[in-house]
Short mmCIF file of C-alpha atoms and ligand atoms in Angstrom, two decimals:
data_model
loop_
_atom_site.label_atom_id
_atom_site.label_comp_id
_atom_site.label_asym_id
_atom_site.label_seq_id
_atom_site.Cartn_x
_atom_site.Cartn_y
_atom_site.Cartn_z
CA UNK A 1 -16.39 -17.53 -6.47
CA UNK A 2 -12.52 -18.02 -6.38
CA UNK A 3 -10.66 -16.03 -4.50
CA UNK A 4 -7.71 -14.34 -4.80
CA UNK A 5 -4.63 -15.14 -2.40
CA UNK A 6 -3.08 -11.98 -0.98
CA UNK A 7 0.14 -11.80 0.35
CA UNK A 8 0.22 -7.92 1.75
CA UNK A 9 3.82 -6.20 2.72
CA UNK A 10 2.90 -3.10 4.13
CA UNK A 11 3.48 -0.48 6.90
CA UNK A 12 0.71 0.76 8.41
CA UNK A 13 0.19 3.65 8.30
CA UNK A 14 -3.68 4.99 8.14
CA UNK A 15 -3.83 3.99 4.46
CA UNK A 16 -2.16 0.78 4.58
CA UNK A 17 -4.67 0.16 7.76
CA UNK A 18 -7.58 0.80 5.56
CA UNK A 19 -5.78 -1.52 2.66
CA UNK A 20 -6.51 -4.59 5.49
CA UNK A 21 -9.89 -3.24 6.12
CA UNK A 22 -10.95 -3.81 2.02
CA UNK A 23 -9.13 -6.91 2.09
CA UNK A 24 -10.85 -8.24 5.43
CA UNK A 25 -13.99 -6.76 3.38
CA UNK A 26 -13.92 -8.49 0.17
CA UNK A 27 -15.25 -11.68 -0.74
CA UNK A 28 -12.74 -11.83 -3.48
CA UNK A 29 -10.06 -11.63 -1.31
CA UNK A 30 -7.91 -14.33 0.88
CA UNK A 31 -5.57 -12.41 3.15
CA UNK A 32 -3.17 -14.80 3.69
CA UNK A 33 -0.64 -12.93 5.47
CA UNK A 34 0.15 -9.55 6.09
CA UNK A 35 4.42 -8.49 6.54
CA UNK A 36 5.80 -5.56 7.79
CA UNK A 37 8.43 -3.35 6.85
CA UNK A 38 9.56 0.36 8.77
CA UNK A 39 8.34 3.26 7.16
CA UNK A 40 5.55 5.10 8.18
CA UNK A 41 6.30 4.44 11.90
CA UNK A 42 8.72 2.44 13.17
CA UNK A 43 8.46 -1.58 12.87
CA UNK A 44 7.57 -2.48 16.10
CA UNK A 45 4.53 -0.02 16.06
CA UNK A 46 3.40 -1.51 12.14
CA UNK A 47 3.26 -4.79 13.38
CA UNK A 48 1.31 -4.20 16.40
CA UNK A 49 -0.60 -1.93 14.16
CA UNK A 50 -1.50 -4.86 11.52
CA UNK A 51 -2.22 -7.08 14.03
CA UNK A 52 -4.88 -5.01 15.61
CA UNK A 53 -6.36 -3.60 12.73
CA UNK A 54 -6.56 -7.46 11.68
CA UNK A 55 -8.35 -8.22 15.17
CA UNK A 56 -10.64 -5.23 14.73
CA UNK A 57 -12.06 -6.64 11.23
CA UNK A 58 -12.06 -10.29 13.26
CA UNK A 59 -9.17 -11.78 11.08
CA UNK A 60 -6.74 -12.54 13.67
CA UNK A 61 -6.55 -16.01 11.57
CA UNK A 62 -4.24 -13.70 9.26
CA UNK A 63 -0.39 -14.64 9.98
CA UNK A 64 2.19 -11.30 10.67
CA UNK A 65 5.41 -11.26 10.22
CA UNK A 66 7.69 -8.36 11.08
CA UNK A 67 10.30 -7.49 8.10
CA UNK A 68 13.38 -5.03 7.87
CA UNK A 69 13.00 -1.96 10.56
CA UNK A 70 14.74 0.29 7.79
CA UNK A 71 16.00 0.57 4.41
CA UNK A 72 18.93 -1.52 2.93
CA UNK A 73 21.30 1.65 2.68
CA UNK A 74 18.73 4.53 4.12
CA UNK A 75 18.11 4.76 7.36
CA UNK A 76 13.85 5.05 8.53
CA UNK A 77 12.48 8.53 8.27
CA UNK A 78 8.76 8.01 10.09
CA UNK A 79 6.03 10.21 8.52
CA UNK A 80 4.91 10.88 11.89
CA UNK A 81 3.28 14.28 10.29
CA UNK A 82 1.75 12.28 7.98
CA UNK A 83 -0.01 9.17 10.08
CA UNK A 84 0.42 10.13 13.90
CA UNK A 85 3.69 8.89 15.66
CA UNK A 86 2.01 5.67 16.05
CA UNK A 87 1.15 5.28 12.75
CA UNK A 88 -2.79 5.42 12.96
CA UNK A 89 -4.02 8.88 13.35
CA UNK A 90 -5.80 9.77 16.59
CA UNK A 91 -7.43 6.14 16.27
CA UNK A 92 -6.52 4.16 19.54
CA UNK A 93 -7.22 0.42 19.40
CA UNK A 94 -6.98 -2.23 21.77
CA UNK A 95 -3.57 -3.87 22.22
CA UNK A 96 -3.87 -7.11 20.22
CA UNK A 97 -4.58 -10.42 21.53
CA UNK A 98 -2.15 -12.09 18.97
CA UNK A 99 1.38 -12.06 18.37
CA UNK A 100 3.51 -12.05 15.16
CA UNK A 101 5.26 -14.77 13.73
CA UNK A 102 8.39 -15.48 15.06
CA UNK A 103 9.73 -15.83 11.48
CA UNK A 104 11.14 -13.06 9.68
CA UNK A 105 9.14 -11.25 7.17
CA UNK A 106 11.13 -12.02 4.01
CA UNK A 107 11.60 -15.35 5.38
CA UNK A 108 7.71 -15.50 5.13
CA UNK A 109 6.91 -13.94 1.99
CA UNK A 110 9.61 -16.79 0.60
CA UNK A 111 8.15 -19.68 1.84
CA UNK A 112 4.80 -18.94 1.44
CA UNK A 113 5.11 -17.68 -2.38
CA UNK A 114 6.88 -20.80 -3.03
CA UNK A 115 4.75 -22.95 -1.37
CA UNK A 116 2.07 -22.03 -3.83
CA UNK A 117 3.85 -21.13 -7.57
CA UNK A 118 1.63 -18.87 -9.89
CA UNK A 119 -0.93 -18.40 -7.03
CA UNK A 120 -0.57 -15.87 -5.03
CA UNK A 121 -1.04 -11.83 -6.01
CA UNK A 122 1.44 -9.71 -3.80
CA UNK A 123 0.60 -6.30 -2.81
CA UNK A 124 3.18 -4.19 -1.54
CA UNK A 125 2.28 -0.74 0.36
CA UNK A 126 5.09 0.64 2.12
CA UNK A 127 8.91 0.60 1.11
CA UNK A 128 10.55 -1.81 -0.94
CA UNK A 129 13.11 -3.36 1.48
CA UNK A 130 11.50 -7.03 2.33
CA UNK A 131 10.59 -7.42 -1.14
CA UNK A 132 13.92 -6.53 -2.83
CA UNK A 133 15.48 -8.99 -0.01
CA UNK A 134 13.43 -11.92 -0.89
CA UNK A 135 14.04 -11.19 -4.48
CA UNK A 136 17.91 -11.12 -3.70
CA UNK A 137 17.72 -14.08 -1.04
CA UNK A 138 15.38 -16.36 -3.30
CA UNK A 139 15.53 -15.37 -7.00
CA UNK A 140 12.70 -17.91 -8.02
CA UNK A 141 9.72 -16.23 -5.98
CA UNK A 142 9.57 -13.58 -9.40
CA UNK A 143 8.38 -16.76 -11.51
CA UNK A 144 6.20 -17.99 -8.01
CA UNK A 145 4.19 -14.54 -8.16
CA UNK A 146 1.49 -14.41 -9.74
CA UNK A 147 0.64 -10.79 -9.91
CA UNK A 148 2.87 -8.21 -7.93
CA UNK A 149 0.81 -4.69 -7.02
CA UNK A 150 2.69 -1.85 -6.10
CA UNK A 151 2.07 1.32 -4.32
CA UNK A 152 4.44 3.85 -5.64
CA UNK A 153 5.93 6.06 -7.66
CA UNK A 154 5.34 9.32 -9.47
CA UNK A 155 5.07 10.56 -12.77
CA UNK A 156 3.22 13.42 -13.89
CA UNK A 157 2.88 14.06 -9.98
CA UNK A 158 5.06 16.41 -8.24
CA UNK A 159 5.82 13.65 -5.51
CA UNK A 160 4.65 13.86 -2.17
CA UNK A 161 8.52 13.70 -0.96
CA UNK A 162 11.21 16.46 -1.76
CA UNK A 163 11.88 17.19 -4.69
CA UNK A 164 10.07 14.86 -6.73
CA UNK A 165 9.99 11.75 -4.85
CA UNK A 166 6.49 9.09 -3.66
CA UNK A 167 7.12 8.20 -0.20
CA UNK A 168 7.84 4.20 -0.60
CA UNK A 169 10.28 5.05 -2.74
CA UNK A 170 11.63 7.31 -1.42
CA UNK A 171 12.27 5.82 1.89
CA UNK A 172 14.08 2.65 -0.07
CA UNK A 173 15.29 4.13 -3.51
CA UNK A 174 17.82 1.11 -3.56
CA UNK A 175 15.03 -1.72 -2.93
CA UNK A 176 12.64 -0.22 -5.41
CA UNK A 177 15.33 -0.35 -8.21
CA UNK A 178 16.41 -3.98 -7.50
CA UNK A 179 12.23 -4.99 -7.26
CA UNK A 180 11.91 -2.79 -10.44
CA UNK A 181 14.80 -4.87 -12.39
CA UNK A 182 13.48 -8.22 -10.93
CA UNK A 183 11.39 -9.57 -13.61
CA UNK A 184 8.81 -9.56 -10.92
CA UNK A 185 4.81 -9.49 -12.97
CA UNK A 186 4.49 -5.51 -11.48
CA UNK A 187 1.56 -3.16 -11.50
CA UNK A 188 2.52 -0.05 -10.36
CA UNK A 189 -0.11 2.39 -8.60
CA UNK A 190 1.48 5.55 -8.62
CA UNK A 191 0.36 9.07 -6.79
CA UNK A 192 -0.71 9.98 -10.60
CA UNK A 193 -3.86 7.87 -9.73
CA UNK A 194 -3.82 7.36 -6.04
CA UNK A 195 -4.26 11.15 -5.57
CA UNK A 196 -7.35 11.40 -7.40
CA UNK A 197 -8.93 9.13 -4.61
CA UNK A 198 -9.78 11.42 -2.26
CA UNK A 199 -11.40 10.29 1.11
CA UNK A 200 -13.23 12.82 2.29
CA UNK A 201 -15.77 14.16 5.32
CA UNK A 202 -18.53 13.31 3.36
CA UNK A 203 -17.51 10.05 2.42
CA UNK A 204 -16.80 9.59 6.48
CA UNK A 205 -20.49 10.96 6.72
CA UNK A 206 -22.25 8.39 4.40
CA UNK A 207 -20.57 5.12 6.45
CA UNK A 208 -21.75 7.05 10.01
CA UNK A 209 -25.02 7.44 8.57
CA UNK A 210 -25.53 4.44 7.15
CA UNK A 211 -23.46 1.56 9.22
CA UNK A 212 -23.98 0.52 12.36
CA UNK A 213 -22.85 3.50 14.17
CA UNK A 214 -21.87 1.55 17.24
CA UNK A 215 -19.58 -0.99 15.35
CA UNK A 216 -15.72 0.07 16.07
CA UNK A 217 -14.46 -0.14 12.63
CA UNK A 218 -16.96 3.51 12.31
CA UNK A 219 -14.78 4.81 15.12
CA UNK A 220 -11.38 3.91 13.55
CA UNK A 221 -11.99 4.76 10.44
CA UNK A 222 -12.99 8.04 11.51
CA UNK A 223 -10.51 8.75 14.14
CA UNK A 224 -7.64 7.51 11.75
CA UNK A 225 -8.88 9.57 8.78
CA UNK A 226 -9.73 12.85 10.77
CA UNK A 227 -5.82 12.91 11.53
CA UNK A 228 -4.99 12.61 7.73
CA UNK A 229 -7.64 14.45 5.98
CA UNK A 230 -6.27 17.34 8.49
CA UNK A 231 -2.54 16.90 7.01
CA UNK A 232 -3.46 16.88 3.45
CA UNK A 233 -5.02 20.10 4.32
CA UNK A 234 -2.44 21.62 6.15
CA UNK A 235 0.44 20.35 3.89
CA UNK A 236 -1.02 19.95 0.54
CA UNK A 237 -4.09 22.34 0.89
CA UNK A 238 -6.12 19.14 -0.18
CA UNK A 239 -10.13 18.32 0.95
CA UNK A 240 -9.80 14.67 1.91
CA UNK A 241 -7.16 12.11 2.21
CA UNK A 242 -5.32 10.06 -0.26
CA UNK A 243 -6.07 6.10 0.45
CA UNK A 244 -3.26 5.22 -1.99
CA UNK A 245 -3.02 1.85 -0.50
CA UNK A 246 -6.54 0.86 -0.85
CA UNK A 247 -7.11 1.52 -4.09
CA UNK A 248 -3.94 -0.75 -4.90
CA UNK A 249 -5.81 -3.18 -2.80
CA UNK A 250 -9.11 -2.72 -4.72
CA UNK A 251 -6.98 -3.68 -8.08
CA UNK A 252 -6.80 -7.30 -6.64
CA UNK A 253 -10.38 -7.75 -7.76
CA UNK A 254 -11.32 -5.13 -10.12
CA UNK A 255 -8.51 -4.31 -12.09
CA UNK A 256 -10.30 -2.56 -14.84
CA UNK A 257 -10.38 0.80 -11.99
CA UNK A 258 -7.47 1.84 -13.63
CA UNK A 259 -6.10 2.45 -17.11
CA UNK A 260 -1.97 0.97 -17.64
CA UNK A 261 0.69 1.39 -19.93
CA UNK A 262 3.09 -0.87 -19.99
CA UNK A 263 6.28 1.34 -19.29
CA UNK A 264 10.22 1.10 -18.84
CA UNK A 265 10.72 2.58 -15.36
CA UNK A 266 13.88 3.29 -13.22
CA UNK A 267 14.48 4.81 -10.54
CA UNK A 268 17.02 7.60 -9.35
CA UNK A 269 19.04 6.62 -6.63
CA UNK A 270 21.67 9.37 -6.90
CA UNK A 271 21.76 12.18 -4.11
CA UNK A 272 20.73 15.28 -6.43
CA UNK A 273 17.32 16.89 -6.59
CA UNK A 274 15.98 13.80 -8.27
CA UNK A 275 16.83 11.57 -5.59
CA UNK A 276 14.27 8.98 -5.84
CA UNK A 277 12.32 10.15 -8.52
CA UNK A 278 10.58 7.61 -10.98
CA UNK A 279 10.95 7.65 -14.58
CA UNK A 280 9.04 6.52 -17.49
CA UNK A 281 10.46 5.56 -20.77
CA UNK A 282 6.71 7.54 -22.51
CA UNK A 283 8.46 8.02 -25.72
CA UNK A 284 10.10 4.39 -25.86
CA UNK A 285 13.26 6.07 -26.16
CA UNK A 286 15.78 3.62 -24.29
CA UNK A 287 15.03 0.72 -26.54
CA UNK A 288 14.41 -0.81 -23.17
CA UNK A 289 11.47 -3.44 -22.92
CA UNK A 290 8.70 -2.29 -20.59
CA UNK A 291 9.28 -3.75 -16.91
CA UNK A 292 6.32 -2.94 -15.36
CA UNK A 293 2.11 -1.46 -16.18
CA UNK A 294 1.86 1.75 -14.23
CA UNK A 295 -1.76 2.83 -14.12
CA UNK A 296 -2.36 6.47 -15.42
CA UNK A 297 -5.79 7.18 -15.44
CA UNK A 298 -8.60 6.23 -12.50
CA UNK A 299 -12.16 5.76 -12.44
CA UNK A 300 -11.91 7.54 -9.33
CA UNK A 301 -15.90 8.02 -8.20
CA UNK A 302 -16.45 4.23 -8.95
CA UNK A 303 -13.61 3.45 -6.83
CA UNK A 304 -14.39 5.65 -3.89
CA UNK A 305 -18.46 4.46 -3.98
CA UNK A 306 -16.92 0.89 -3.98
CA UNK A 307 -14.67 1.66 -0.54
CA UNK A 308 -17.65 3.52 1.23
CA UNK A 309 -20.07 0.35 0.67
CA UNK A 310 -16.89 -2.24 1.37
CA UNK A 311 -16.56 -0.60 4.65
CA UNK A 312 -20.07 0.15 5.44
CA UNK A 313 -20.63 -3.61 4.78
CA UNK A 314 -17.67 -4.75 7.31
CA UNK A 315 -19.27 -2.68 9.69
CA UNK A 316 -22.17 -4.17 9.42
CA UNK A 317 -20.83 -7.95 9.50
C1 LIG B 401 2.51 6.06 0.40
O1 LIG B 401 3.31 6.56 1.46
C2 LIG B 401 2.77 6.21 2.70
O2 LIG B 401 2.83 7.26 3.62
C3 LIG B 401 1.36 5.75 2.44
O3 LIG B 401 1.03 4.74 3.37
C4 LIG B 401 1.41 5.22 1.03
O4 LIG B 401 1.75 3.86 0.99
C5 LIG B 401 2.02 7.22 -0.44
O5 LIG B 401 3.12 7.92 -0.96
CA1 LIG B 402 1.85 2.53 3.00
#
């Protein structure tokens, strides 16, 4: 089977933690490095995050590199409601054994994309900021990428960030506009279709009962999820948790998850009551070409039964 490369910018963040997990899971998937980049806790926590979520699945062969602590004009706002103030729920792993690079993030993602044009698929999870720097820094990694998946965005969502904002975006309006406008190959995974994969007690129940229950991947995945299954309830008066970051993940290798539409998209980076809201040229109205597919629709039980068995099967390894 080939393989796909993966390149993964993320900050995790109980979703982007279960993002590694699939990838770590997945036969179709090469993890070949994992950056981070503040915004669901604070840098320093992400990376020591990534690199023990890494050591958990046994892939501490996976390089780290630690990116930009905030955004390029906005400063970090944490979503400590959202993941725990240390970015993983009320899951408590070991500190790692490895260290990060000593190279910087966007210094990585570079060098590595050009090291290998038209190879390597980037997946981005968390702001924008490292990407829209190596964009800026070295223009040619847009023709290097071979397939650039986003997390993002919101459409005919209400946003998960005031007043009708996705939380990557949000955090790094600026960034996102600049990776928008790049020319980069994008598929964006918006909260249209992220929020319709719902992780939820039961699905928790079917990998206790049916992976090793000893293995410590059960324990994280519960401990991390009980956390964020409790604030989707709290603040969204949702059953379950979105795993936005997996299921951009799961696109590496099964692309056809999803329905896209090749769109024009922009961002708002204004202060007003937009600020940070996406929008999608439906109508073709700007004469614009399209810059990006955004999937819309989501074969959302297929997706869900194929996360279960992924992580009842690294559980098992
Ligand atoms: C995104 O925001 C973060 O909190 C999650 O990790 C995900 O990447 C969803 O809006
Ligand atoms: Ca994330």
């Amino acid at each position: 089977m080939e393989r796909s490369r993966v390149l993964l910018d993320c900050d995790p963040g109980i979703d982007d933690a279960l993002a590694i997990l699939l990838a770590c899971a997945s036969p179709e998937i090469d993890l070949i490095g994992v950056t981070t980049v503040g915004g669901n806790a604070l840098v320093e926590h992400e990376t020591r995050n990534a690199l023990a979520v890494l050591e958990l699945a046994g892939a501490t062969h996976v390089p780290v590199a630690q990116g930009c602590a905030r955004g390029l004009i906005k400063d970090l706002t944490p979503a400590a409601d959202t993941h725990g103030p240390s970015g993983l729920g009320y899951a408590e792993l070991p500190a790692p054994r490895t260290q990060p690079l000593a190279q910087h993030a966007v210094d990585f993602l570079i060098a590595t994309l050009l090291a290998a044009p038209g190879e390597i698929t980037l997946v981005a999870t968390g702001p924008l900021t490292n990407v829209a720097l190596a964009v800026r820094r070295e223009p040619r990694i847009v023709h290097a990428v071979q397939r650039c998946i986003i997390m993002g965005g919101a459409f005919r969502h209400e946003g998960n960030m005031p007043l009708r904002g996705e939380y990557n975006v949000w955090c790094d309006p600026h960034a996102a506009r600049i990776v928008f406008h790049s020319g980069l190959p994008i598929t964006l995974v918006p909260l249209d279709v992220t929020y319709r994969c719902l992780f939820r007690e039961a699905d928790m129940q079917r990998i206790a009962a049916q992976a090793n229950a000893r293995s410590p991947i059960v324990r994280f995945i519960a401990d991390a999820t009980r956390f964020y299954i409790a604030y989707h309830k709290s603040a969204q008066n949702i059953e379950g948790c979105a795993i936005n970051d997996a299921l951009a993940m799961a696109l590496v290798f099964t692309p056809d998850l999803v329905t896209t539409e090749a769109l024009y998209v922009d961002v708002e980076t204004g202060d007003g009551p937009a600020h940070a809201a996406t929008c999608a040229d439906f109508w073709r109205l700007t004469g614009r070409p399209p810059n990006m597919r955004v999937a819309l629709d989501v074969d959302a039980e297929r997706f869900m039964r194929l996360f279960v068995a992924r992580m009842i099967a690294l559980a098992d390894a």
